[in-house]
Amino acid sequence: MGFRNNELVEELPHIRRFAISLLKHGDRADDLVQDCIVRAMANRNSFATGTNLRSWLFTILHRLFVDTCRRGSDRWTTTGVPYLIDSARVEPRQGDKILLNEVASAVAELPSTQRYVILLIGMQGYSYGEAAEIVGVPVGTVRSRLSRARNALREMLSLDDQDGVDVPYDREKSDHRGGLRLTA
Amino acid sequence: MIGKRAITEEDLGSLLDGELDSACQVRVLEAIVQDPDLLKRLRADSRIARRLREMNAEVLDEPVPQRFLDLLDALDDSREKPEAVD
């Protein structure tokens, strides 16, 4: 049971990236990550060695995020200086019609439950089943939250339809999904 | 199972996320090819999906903040602590 410190340190960039995407504000995100570290260390003996440490940390992070949202604290609100608006961090590719910071700003407008799910699946590459386990809801709930989030993002963002579509053909999940390209 | 029912936005999302089995995937793709509105929505969702995968990726290359490492050291009760000196 448990994990080594270096194993936790290896996961921190992923947890931090997620928290920053969730809250947008770097300082608040780091506060959330810090709380996650404290909770993880306090419960390290309940982590089953050989299982997925990152998923376990996302479960802890989710509980912390939900608890604080329920308390109504503005500590975790997404207002403030957006992390991505920092010009040093924005490197949009030439020709992109949707800048990364526009997507980030749109994600910040989503309800917290939808935001967590779409980031788990859309950014982290978790399957619906894995996301359901992390968030503690049925797969059907994940599916509907995701659909509502995508609907809202589509409405918030100005999109043209000149690109092709990357459609994965393999159910195996990873950070880099391969797939066939559908154009018409 | 999608069967003969109309394709929904959830189906489009499941296609993008690789959550459909091959039979359902073929059924959804066939519907998309015949419906320009479905294709338009799928393209929009695909573009958003690509940006989400790239979002804040530069954070992965940043060093772990020292405050986190210090916190881990302070919380690690398995480490030998220096004996207190009276």
XYZ file of N, CA and C in Angstrom:
810
model
N 0.848 -1.193 0.000
C 0.000 0.000 0.000
C 0.880 1.238 0.000
N 0.368 2.311 -0.534
C 1.091 3.573 -0.501
C 1.821 3.867 -1.795
N 2.516 4.974 -1.808
C 3.298 5.375 -2.972
C 4.545 6.075 -2.484
N 5.544 6.119 -3.360
C 6.775 6.821 -3.002
C 6.631 8.303 -3.354
N 7.376 9.129 -2.643
C 7.293 10.572 -2.894
C 7.586 10.920 -4.348
N 8.597 10.257 -4.912
C 8.965 10.606 -6.287
C 7.857 10.245 -7.269
N 7.076 9.213 -6.942
C 5.939 8.866 -7.805
C 4.895 9.980 -7.783
N 4.697 10.555 -6.617
C 3.748 11.667 -6.513
C 4.279 12.897 -7.256
N 5.560 13.162 -7.091
C 6.163 14.324 -7.763
C 6.023 14.194 -9.279
N 6.175 12.982 -9.796
C 6.038 12.769 -11.250
C 4.638 13.092 -11.753
N 3.655 12.938 -10.889
C 2.268 13.202 -11.308
C 1.885 14.670 -11.153
N 2.647 15.420 -10.373
C 2.243 16.791 -10.058
C 2.080 17.702 -11.284
N 2.938 17.622 -12.298
C 2.701 18.475 -13.478
C 1.334 18.225 -14.120
N 0.903 16.964 -14.140
C -0.401 16.642 -14.734
C -1.546 17.180 -13.855
N -1.387 17.036 -12.553
C -2.421 17.528 -11.636
C -2.464 19.057 -11.692
N -1.301 19.655 -11.788
C -1.221 21.120 -11.823
C -1.807 21.668 -13.132
N -1.485 21.004 -14.227
C -2.065 21.431 -15.517
C -3.594 21.368 -15.464
N -4.092 20.296 -14.875
C -5.537 20.127 -14.780
C -6.150 21.221 -13.906
N -5.527 21.484 -12.756
C -6.057 22.500 -11.832
C -6.035 23.883 -12.469
N -4.984 24.179 -13.193
C -4.892 25.472 -13.882
C -5.986 25.578 -14.943
N -6.256 24.495 -15.639
C -7.295 24.503 -16.662
C -8.681 24.603 -16.023
N -8.805 24.041 -14.843
C -10.080 24.047 -14.131
C -10.390 25.429 -13.572
N -9.374 26.072 -13.036
C -9.570 27.347 -12.327
C -9.027 28.542 -13.073
N -8.151 28.290 -14.009
C -7.533 29.316 -14.845
C -6.545 30.201 -14.097
N -6.801 30.477 -12.860
C -5.913 31.375 -12.147
C -4.785 30.569 -11.500
N -3.544 30.854 -11.909
C -2.411 30.046 -11.483
C -2.269 29.912 -9.982
N -2.426 31.005 -9.249
C -2.237 30.952 -7.793
C -3.304 30.092 -7.129
N -4.544 30.273 -7.559
C -5.625 29.486 -6.964
C -5.476 28.015 -7.317
N -5.039 27.766 -8.525
C -4.822 26.379 -8.941
C -3.738 25.734 -8.077
N -2.678 26.464 -7.824
C -1.610 25.910 -6.987
C -2.074 25.684 -5.556
N -2.978 26.531 -5.069
C -3.558 26.285 -3.736
C -4.327 24.968 -3.729
N -5.073 24.726 -4.808
C -5.837 23.474 -4.903
C -4.895 22.273 -4.977
N -3.826 22.406 -5.751
C -2.849 21.318 -5.853
C -2.209 21.069 -4.484
N -1.922 22.150 -3.777
C -1.312 21.998 -2.454
C -2.245 21.235 -1.515
N -3.535 21.591 -1.528
C -4.513 20.873 -0.701
C -4.579 19.403 -1.101
N -4.435 19.156 -2.396
C -4.470 17.775 -2.899
C -3.265 16.981 -2.382
N -2.112 17.630 -2.350
C -0.908 16.964 -1.839
C -1.098 16.613 -0.363
N -1.621 17.558 0.389
C -1.834 17.320 1.824
C -2.779 16.144 2.032
N -3.895 16.133 1.278
C -4.877 15.052 1.406
C -4.278 13.716 0.963
N -3.504 13.745 -0.104
C -2.895 12.501 -0.604
C -1.901 11.945 0.405
N -1.097 12.799 0.980
C -0.105 12.332 1.950
C -0.785 11.800 3.215
N -1.893 12.439 3.596
C -2.616 11.990 4.790
C -3.252 10.621 4.567
N -3.543 10.315 3.292
C -4.226 9.054 2.973
C -3.347 8.105 2.170
N -2.063 8.307 2.216
C -1.192 7.544 1.320
C -1.287 6.049 1.550
N -1.585 5.638 2.772
C -1.676 4.209 3.051
C -2.945 3.574 2.491
N -3.888 4.400 2.071
C -5.105 3.842 1.477
C -4.968 3.691 -0.040
N -3.854 4.162 -0.591
C -3.634 3.985 -2.030
C -3.105 2.580 -2.293
N -3.777 1.859 -3.169
C -3.366 0.483 -3.480
C -2.238 0.500 -4.498
N -1.075 0.033 -4.074
C 0.077 -0.010 -4.965
C -0.268 -0.805 -6.227
N 0.161 -0.264 -7.360
C -0.109 -0.944 -8.631
C -1.329 -0.398 -9.334
N -2.155 0.364 -8.610
C -3.274 1.012 -9.279
C -2.810 2.381 -9.791
N -3.707 3.093 -10.436
C -3.328 4.317 -11.132
C -3.279 5.511 -10.175
N -2.070 5.971 -9.889
C -1.897 7.066 -8.932
C -2.525 8.360 -9.445
N -2.376 8.612 -10.755
C -2.919 9.863 -11.300
C -4.444 9.904 -11.141
N -5.095 8.793 -11.428
C -6.554 8.739 -11.285
C -6.960 8.942 -9.831
N -6.183 8.344 -8.934
C -6.456 8.493 -7.500
C -6.335 9.962 -7.103
N -5.333 10.636 -7.620
C -5.146 12.060 -7.309
C -6.269 12.907 -7.900
N -6.730 12.552 -9.103
C -7.843 13.296 -9.694
C -9.126 13.109 -8.877
N -9.269 11.936 -8.261
C -10.426 11.698 -7.395
C -10.366 12.612 -6.168
N -9.180 12.707 -5.578
C -8.991 13.596 -4.419
C -9.243 15.045 -4.828
N -8.660 15.422 -5.955
C -8.801 16.797 -6.436
C -10.282 17.133 -6.666
N -11.017 16.166 -7.197
C -12.436 16.402 -7.460
C -13.200 16.653 -6.168
N -12.907 15.836 -5.139
C -13.604 16.020 -3.857
C -13.295 17.389 -3.271
N -12.054 17.789 -3.341
C -11.664 19.106 -2.817
C -12.374 20.218 -3.587
N -12.427 20.073 -4.888
C -13.051 21.080 -5.745
C -14.552 21.184 -5.446
N -15.206 20.033 -5.350
C -16.652 20.020 -5.088
C -16.949 20.574 -3.701
N -16.180 20.138 -2.700
C -16.404 20.622 -1.323
C -16.326 22.138 -1.268
N -15.344 22.668 -1.919
C -15.150 24.114 -1.851
C -16.221 24.851 -2.645
N -16.624 24.281 -3.771
C -17.709 24.897 -4.544
C -18.993 24.911 -3.723
N -19.246 23.813 -2.991
C -20.467 23.731 -2.179
C -20.461 24.763 -1.056
N -19.269 25.016 -0.528
C -19.182 26.010 0.555
C -19.398 27.419 0.018
N -19.380 27.533 -1.308
C -19.645 28.841 -1.900
C -18.493 29.799 -1.781
N -17.345 29.269 -1.427
C -16.190 30.145 -1.305
C -15.793 30.666 -2.677
N -15.387 31.920 -2.721
C -14.942 32.462 -4.012
C -13.463 32.166 -4.235
N -12.903 31.361 -3.325
C -11.487 31.058 -3.467
C -11.195 30.344 -4.779
N -12.190 29.560 -5.237
C -11.940 28.739 -6.423
C -12.660 29.259 -7.658
N -13.235 30.438 -7.571
C -13.941 30.925 -8.750
C -12.957 31.142 -9.879
N -13.489 31.214 -11.068
C -12.613 31.328 -12.228
C -12.357 32.775 -12.611
N -12.846 33.712 -11.787
C -12.571 35.106 -12.098
C -11.124 35.421 -11.753
N -10.689 36.565 -12.171
C -9.298 36.916 -11.925
C -8.532 36.888 -13.215
N -7.259 37.062 -13.121
C -6.440 37.111 -14.330
C -6.268 35.706 -14.871
N -6.815 35.422 -16.031
C -6.699 34.069 -16.566
C -5.245 33.696 -16.841
N -4.918 32.506 -16.460
C -3.556 32.009 -16.631
C -3.140 32.078 -18.096
N -4.062 31.693 -18.961
C -3.700 31.606 -20.378
C -3.624 32.954 -21.076
N -4.206 33.983 -20.451
C -4.164 35.281 -21.099
C -2.776 35.880 -20.959
N -2.018 35.357 -20.002
C -0.627 35.766 -19.882
C 0.041 35.564 -21.240
N 0.456 36.677 -21.841
C 0.928 36.601 -23.228
C 2.130 35.683 -23.386
N 2.905 35.525 -22.313
C 4.086 34.673 -22.407
C 3.703 33.212 -22.617
N 2.462 32.867 -22.261
C 2.068 31.461 -22.353
C 1.273 31.161 -23.616
N 0.844 32.184 -24.310
C -0.024 31.957 -25.469
C 0.813 31.889 -26.739
N 0.810 30.735 -27.336
C 1.548 30.586 -28.580
C 0.636 29.960 -29.619
N -0.346 30.705 -30.095
C -1.269 30.134 -31.071
C -0.573 29.816 -32.385
N -0.926 28.714 -32.964
C -0.343 28.343 -34.247
C -0.903 29.261 -35.327
N -0.067 29.522 -36.295
C -0.521 30.369 -37.387
C -1.663 29.670 -38.103
N -2.686 30.420 -38.405
C -3.810 29.842 -39.126
C -4.895 29.303 -38.220
N -4.632 29.220 -36.933
C -5.684 28.752 -36.035
C -6.802 29.777 -35.982
N -8.024 29.287 -36.115
C -9.158 30.187 -36.022
C -9.668 30.260 -34.588
N -9.412 29.221 -33.860
C -9.796 29.237 -32.450
C -8.513 29.261 -31.635
N -8.295 30.314 -30.930
C -7.101 30.358 -30.115
C -7.327 29.551 -28.846
N -6.221 29.046 -28.338
C -6.322 28.226 -27.141
C -6.962 28.991 -25.988
N -6.636 30.290 -25.893
C -7.200 31.034 -24.759
C -8.694 31.267 -24.910
N -9.192 31.252 -26.144
C -10.637 31.370 -26.334
C -11.338 30.115 -25.835
N -10.740 28.963 -26.132
C -11.315 27.708 -25.647
C -11.252 27.677 -24.123
N -10.111 28.113 -23.585
C -9.956 28.113 -22.128
C -10.992 29.025 -21.477
N -11.213 30.178 -22.074
C -12.200 31.104 -21.519
C -13.605 30.519 -21.607
N -13.888 29.835 -22.700
C -15.208 29.220 -22.856
C -15.399 28.092 -21.844
N -14.354 27.300 -21.643
C -14.432 26.214 -20.658
C -14.719 26.794 -19.273
N -14.127 27.947 -18.981
C -14.312 28.579 -17.668
C -15.757 28.996 -17.436
N -16.513 29.155 -18.512
C -17.913 29.556 -18.381
C -18.839 28.376 -18.095
N -18.328 27.175 -18.238
C -19.167 25.990 -18.031
C -19.437 25.788 -16.541
N -20.582 25.184 -16.208
C -20.816 24.791 -14.816
C -19.700 23.856 -14.347
N -19.390 23.920 -13.056
C -18.223 23.193 -12.543
C -18.293 21.691 -12.823
N -19.493 21.102 -12.742
C -19.597 19.652 -12.969
C -19.265 19.294 -14.417
N -19.697 20.144 -15.341
C -19.397 19.897 -16.759
C -17.924 20.145 -17.057
N -17.384 21.170 -16.397
C -15.984 21.536 -16.634
C -15.052 20.387 -16.239
N -15.316 19.794 -15.074
C -14.436 18.730 -14.598
C -14.465 17.538 -15.558
N -15.664 17.204 -16.011
C -15.806 16.030 -16.884
C -15.172 16.262 -18.247
N -15.401 17.430 -18.828
C -14.860 17.633 -20.182
C -13.336 17.729 -20.144
N -12.779 18.212 -19.043
C -11.315 18.253 -18.944
C -10.737 16.859 -18.720
N -11.424 16.062 -17.909
C -10.942 14.688 -17.696
C -10.891 13.916 -19.009
N -11.945 14.048 -19.789
C -12.046 13.273 -21.029
C -11.348 13.974 -22.192
N -11.620 15.268 -22.348
C -11.090 15.996 -23.503
C -9.620 16.349 -23.390
N -9.152 16.629 -22.186
C -7.749 17.004 -22.023
C -6.898 15.826 -21.551
N -7.403 15.088 -20.574
C -6.613 14.003 -19.989
C -6.776 12.671 -20.710
N -7.795 12.560 -21.535
C -7.955 11.344 -22.325
C -8.531 10.161 -21.572
N -9.239 10.413 -20.474
C -9.867 9.303 -19.757
C -11.091 8.808 -20.536
N -11.388 7.532 -20.355
C -12.610 6.968 -20.937
C -13.800 7.429 -20.100
N -14.999 7.247 -20.618
C -16.197 7.631 -19.875
C -16.268 6.850 -18.547
N -15.935 5.572 -18.622
C -15.987 4.740 -17.420
C -14.999 5.207 -16.357
N -13.790 5.545 -16.800
C -12.773 6.030 -15.853
C -13.191 7.366 -15.248
N -13.725 8.235 -16.086
C -14.169 9.553 -15.594
C -15.311 9.390 -14.592
N -16.213 8.455 -14.883
C -17.337 8.215 -13.972
C -16.838 7.764 -12.608
N -15.811 6.910 -12.626
C -15.254 6.428 -11.370
C -14.600 7.561 -10.585
N -13.865 8.405 -11.278
C -13.176 9.525 -10.627
C -14.179 10.504 -10.020
N -15.219 10.810 -10.768
C -16.190 11.817 -10.330
C -17.253 11.210 -9.417
N -17.404 9.874 -9.467
C -18.359 9.199 -8.598
C -19.802 9.315 -9.052
N -20.004 9.252 -10.368
C -21.366 9.287 -10.922
C -21.484 8.175 -11.968
N -22.720 7.820 -12.364
C -22.886 6.807 -13.417
C -22.329 7.291 -14.768
N -21.996 6.338 -15.622
C -21.462 6.677 -16.947
C -22.451 7.538 -17.734
N -23.749 7.260 -17.572
C -24.766 8.033 -18.286
C -24.719 9.512 -17.897
N -24.410 9.779 -16.653
C -24.303 11.169 -16.193
C -23.091 11.847 -16.818
N -21.998 11.105 -16.892
C -20.805 11.637 -17.564
C -21.130 11.979 -19.006
N -21.819 11.053 -19.663
C -22.157 11.232 -21.080
C -23.017 12.490 -21.282
N -23.993 12.681 -20.423
C -24.887 13.839 -20.618
C -24.180 15.141 -20.238
N -23.343 15.121 -19.190
C -22.589 16.335 -18.840
C -21.657 16.734 -19.975
N -21.055 15.731 -20.557
C -20.124 15.981 -21.651
C -20.852 16.557 -22.863
N -21.998 15.999 -23.160
C -22.772 16.467 -24.308
C -23.223 17.910 -24.103
N -23.683 18.219 -22.874
C -24.114 19.597 -22.590
C -22.933 20.556 -22.661
N -21.782 20.099 -22.184
C -20.585 20.952 -22.224
C -20.187 21.237 -23.668
N -20.192 20.207 -24.491
C -19.803 20.404 -25.896
C -20.790 21.322 -26.612
N -22.054 21.131 -26.302
C -23.084 21.986 -26.885
C -22.831 23.447 -26.523
N -22.547 23.687 -25.251
C -22.313 25.056 -24.772
C -21.058 25.644 -25.405
N -20.005 24.844 -25.497
C -18.753 25.338 -26.086
C -18.954 25.699 -27.554
N -19.692 24.846 -28.251
C -19.952 25.092 -29.666
C -20.696 26.413 -29.850
N -21.636 26.682 -28.932
C -22.406 27.921 -29.030
C -21.559 29.139 -28.663
N -20.647 28.951 -27.694
C -19.844 30.095 -27.237
C -18.747 30.478 -28.220
N -18.252 29.493 -28.971
C -17.111 29.741 -29.850
C -17.568 29.931 -31.287
N -16.926 30.826 -31.950
C -17.232 31.015 -33.372
C -16.424 30.004 -34.165
N -17.115 29.105 -34.811
C -16.422 28.027 -35.510
C -16.766 28.031 -36.985
N -15.765 27.864 -37.794
C -16.074 27.557 -39.185
C -15.898 26.058 -39.344
N -16.189 25.559 -40.508
C -16.157 24.099 -40.663
C -15.230 23.683 -41.798
N -14.072 24.328 -41.822
C -13.170 24.033 -42.926
C -12.173 22.924 -42.617
N -12.106 22.563 -41.376
C -11.174 21.498 -41.007
C -11.818 20.133 -41.186
N -10.971 19.130 -41.268
C -11.464 17.770 -41.243
C -11.741 17.372 -39.801
N -12.097 16.128 -39.617
C -12.459 15.647 -38.297
C -11.570 14.473 -37.930
N -10.977 14.537 -36.763
C -10.188 13.412 -36.289
C -11.097 12.472 -35.522
N -11.324 11.315 -36.076
C -12.202 10.352 -35.422
C -11.387 9.150 -34.977
N -11.316 8.904 -33.676
C -10.539 7.759 -33.228
C -11.228 6.452 -33.613
N -10.431 5.455 -33.910
C -11.038 4.176 -34.254
C -10.702 3.123 -33.236
N -9.969 3.498 -32.218
C -9.538 2.543 -31.215
C -10.099 2.967 -29.866
N -10.693 2.040 -29.150
C -11.282 2.383 -27.863
C -10.219 2.606 -26.795
N -8.997 2.153 -27.060
C -7.930 2.375 -26.083
C -7.724 3.861 -25.926
N -7.643 4.330 -24.688
C -7.492 5.743 -24.443
C -6.035 6.082 -24.163
N -5.652 7.242 -24.629
C -4.330 7.737 -24.301
C -4.347 9.235 -24.510
N -3.250 9.890 -24.150
C -3.176 11.327 -24.342
C -3.131 11.682 -25.818
N -2.694 10.751 -26.631
C -2.619 11.014 -28.059
C -3.476 9.995 -28.777
N -4.615 10.453 -29.229
C -5.520 9.523 -29.888
C -5.262 9.512 -31.384
N -5.035 8.350 -31.892
C -4.927 8.231 -33.339
C -6.315 8.151 -33.921
N -6.400 8.099 -35.212
C -7.733 7.950 -35.750
C -7.790 8.181 -37.234
N -8.928 7.922 -37.793
C -9.093 8.166 -39.205
C -9.536 9.616 -39.391
N -9.322 10.118 -40.551
C -9.651 11.517 -40.806
C -10.817 11.568 -41.777
N -11.872 12.220 -41.321
C -13.090 12.280 -42.121
C -13.215 13.657 -42.734
N -13.183 13.723 -44.034
C -13.400 15.008 -44.705
C -14.499 14.834 -45.723
N -15.174 15.922 -46.002
C -16.250 15.856 -46.991
C -16.433 17.225 -47.618
N -26.748 0.667 -27.568
C -26.973 0.224 -28.945
C -27.716 1.318 -29.700
N -27.197 1.745 -30.812
C -27.800 2.850 -31.540
C -28.951 2.372 -32.419
N -28.775 1.208 -33.058
C -29.857 0.638 -33.862
C -30.351 1.581 -34.952
N -31.665 1.713 -35.035
C -32.254 2.510 -36.114
C -32.615 3.923 -35.661
N -32.414 4.207 -34.384
C -32.846 5.524 -33.901
C -31.973 6.630 -34.488
N -32.474 7.873 -34.337
C -31.744 9.015 -34.881
C -30.433 9.220 -34.117
N -29.442 9.734 -34.815
C -28.144 10.003 -34.195
C -28.256 11.258 -33.322
N -27.740 11.171 -32.115
C -27.809 12.294 -31.181
C -26.434 12.948 -31.035
N -26.424 14.092 -30.330
C -25.142 14.740 -30.061
C -24.262 13.875 -29.172
N -24.894 13.122 -28.279
C -24.109 12.199 -27.439
C -23.407 11.167 -28.308
N -24.076 10.718 -29.363
C -23.448 9.749 -30.276
C -22.228 10.370 -30.960
N -22.369 11.646 -31.365
C -21.236 12.319 -32.016
C -20.059 12.408 -31.048
N -20.359 12.774 -29.802
C -19.306 12.856 -28.789
C -18.663 11.502 -28.548
N -19.484 10.476 -28.476
C -18.951 9.123 -28.254
C -18.052 8.695 -29.404
N -18.400 9.117 -30.613
C -17.563 8.813 -31.778
C -16.195 9.482 -31.629
N -16.212 10.767 -31.292
C -14.952 11.499 -31.131
C -14.097 10.911 -30.020
N -14.741 10.442 -28.966
C -14.015 9.944 -27.800
C -13.642 8.475 -27.908
N -13.963 7.859 -29.035
C -13.614 6.450 -29.207
C -14.409 5.531 -28.296
N -15.647 5.934 -27.981
C -16.453 5.161 -27.035
C -17.486 4.265 -27.728
N -17.459 4.231 -29.062
C -18.421 3.395 -29.790
C -17.753 2.112 -30.258
N -18.497 1.019 -30.234
C -17.942 -0.188 -30.835
C -17.990 -0.015 -32.357
N -17.328 -0.914 -33.079
C -17.154 -0.693 -34.512
C -18.487 -0.655 -35.261
N -19.465 -1.453 -34.834
C -20.759 -1.475 -35.522
C -21.467 -0.124 -35.357
N -21.462 0.401 -34.129
C -22.104 1.699 -33.884
C -21.346 2.808 -34.595
N -20.031 2.667 -34.641
C -19.230 3.694 -35.303
C -19.596 3.780 -36.787
N -19.730 2.643 -37.416
C -20.113 2.620 -38.839
C -21.480 3.252 -39.026
N -22.403 2.915 -38.136
C -23.776 3.458 -38.228
C -23.752 4.984 -38.086
N -22.970 5.507 -37.143
C -22.904 6.955 -36.940
C -22.216 7.621 -38.133
N -21.139 7.038 -38.613
C -20.426 7.614 -39.752
C -21.305 7.661 -40.992
N -22.095 6.601 -41.199
C -23.004 6.582 -42.344
C -24.020 7.713 -42.245
N -24.522 7.928 -41.031
C -25.508 9.000 -40.827
C -24.879 10.371 -41.052
N -23.645 10.512 -40.606
C -22.956 11.800 -40.743
C -22.726 12.142 -42.215
N -22.316 11.152 -42.962
C -22.031 11.387 -44.381
C -23.291 11.877 -45.111
N -24.452 11.423 -44.639
C -25.706 11.796 -45.303
C -26.338 13.056 -44.719
N -25.778 13.597 -43.650
C -26.416 14.739 -42.984
C -25.392 15.861 -42.769
N -25.456 16.924 -43.591
C -24.477 18.011 -43.473
C -24.486 18.681 -42.097
N -25.631 18.719 -41.436
C -25.686 19.350 -40.112
C -24.910 18.539 -39.083
N -25.047 17.223 -39.162
C -24.285 16.362 -38.247
C -22.788 16.520 -38.495
N -22.416 16.582 -39.771
C -20.996 16.731 -40.117
C -20.458 18.066 -39.594
N -21.265 19.103 -39.724
C -20.844 20.417 -39.258
C -20.621 20.402 -37.741
N -21.542 19.758 -37.022
C -21.397 19.678 -35.565
C -20.183 18.846 -35.174
N -19.982 17.775 -35.915
C -18.827 16.919 -35.609
C -17.522 17.668 -35.847
N -17.471 18.449 -36.923
C -16.270 19.232 -37.201
C -16.000 20.242 -36.100
N -17.066 20.908 -35.658
C -16.909 21.884 -34.575
C -16.412 21.205 -33.306
N -17.020 20.089 -32.947
C -16.601 19.368 -31.744
C -15.168 18.871 -31.865
N -14.788 18.474 -33.077
C -13.432 17.971 -33.296
C -12.409 19.085 -33.093
N -12.738 20.277 -33.579
C -11.821 21.412 -33.406
C -11.671 21.757 -31.931
N -12.767 21.751 -31.212
C -12.701 22.023 -29.776
C -11.879 20.938 -29.081
N -12.099 19.704 -29.491
C -11.375 18.590 -28.862
C -9.870 18.732 -29.041
N -9.454 19.178 -30.230
C -8.015 19.353 -30.460
C -7.443 20.422 -29.550
N -8.176 21.522 -29.367
C -7.677 22.600 -28.498
C -7.640 22.149 -27.044
N -8.616 21.354 -26.654
C -8.617 20.855 -25.272
C -7.397 19.986 -25.007
N -7.020 19.185 -25.983
C -5.851 18.316 -25.795
C -4.574 19.133 -25.651
N -4.568 20.338 -26.275
C -3.361 21.186 -26.222
C -3.373 22.152 -25.040
N -4.500 22.294 -24.398
C -4.690 23.340 -23.384
C -3.684 23.221 -22.239
N -2.964 24.301 -22.016
C -2.003 24.384 -20.912
C -0.956 23.266 -20.929
N -0.701 22.699 -22.088
C 0.271 21.599 -22.168
C 1.661 22.057 -21.757
N 1.944 23.348 -21.892
C 3.275 23.842 -21.532
C 3.561 23.676 -20.037
N 2.512 23.548 -19.238
C 2.702 23.369 -17.788
C 3.453 22.069 -17.504
N 3.265 21.084 -18.382
C 3.930 19.786 -18.171
C 5.448 19.912 -18.254
N 5.929 20.956 -18.930
C 7.380 21.143 -19.072
C 7.963 22.054 -17.999
N 7.101 22.632 -17.183
C 7.599 23.524 -16.133
C 8.090 22.704 -14.946
N 9.102 23.195 -14.236
C 9.538 22.472 -13.042
C 8.447 22.472 -11.972
N 8.417 21.424 -11.180
C 7.459 21.380 -10.062
C 7.815 22.503 -9.090
N 6.852 23.357 -8.727
C 7.151 24.471 -7.822
C 7.808 23.977 -6.516
N 8.801 24.722 -6.078
C 9.546 24.338 -4.884
C 8.641 24.208 -3.665
N 7.576 25.033 -3.624
C 6.685 24.978 -2.453
C 6.052 23.600 -2.308
N 5.802 22.936 -3.433
C 5.221 21.592 -3.371
C 6.246 20.585 -2.848
N 7.480 20.726 -3.318
C 8.528 19.799 -2.877
C 8.800 19.979 -1.384
N 8.826 21.248 -0.951
C 9.035 21.517 0.476
C 7.895 20.940 1.308
N 6.687 21.081 0.787
C 5.517 20.562 1.500
C 5.597 19.046 1.626
N 5.981 18.396 0.536
C 6.118 16.935 0.568
C 7.139 16.498 1.607
N 8.262 17.187 1.643
C 9.293 16.864 2.636
C 8.744 17.021 4.045
N 8.017 18.116 4.246
C 7.498 18.396 5.592
C 6.448 17.365 6.012
N 5.714 16.835 5.029
C 4.628 15.899 5.351
C 5.089 14.450 5.398
N 6.276 14.191 4.944
C 6.757 12.818 4.833
C 7.213 12.319 6.193
N 6.323 11.592 6.863
C 6.683 11.129 8.205
C 7.542 9.875 8.172
N 7.846 9.366 6.970
C 8.709 8.188 6.885
C 10.174 8.585 6.910
N 10.416 9.886 6.691
C 11.802 10.359 6.710
C 12.303 10.425 8.144
N 13.580 10.195 8.284
C 14.159 10.337 9.618
C 14.289 11.807 9.932
N 13.739 12.207 11.064
C 13.847 13.594 11.481
C 15.115 13.767 12.319
N 15.764 14.903 12.176
C 16.931 15.157 13.026
C 16.503 15.218 14.490
N 17.323 14.642 15.328
C 16.975 14.644 16.752
C 17.050 16.047 17.313
N 16.101 16.334 18.184
C 16.084 17.667 18.792
C 17.271 17.816 19.738
N 17.832 18.966 19.730
C 18.966 19.240 20.618
C 18.472 20.107 21.784
N 18.714 19.594 22.987
C 18.291 20.376 24.148
C 19.214 21.556 24.375
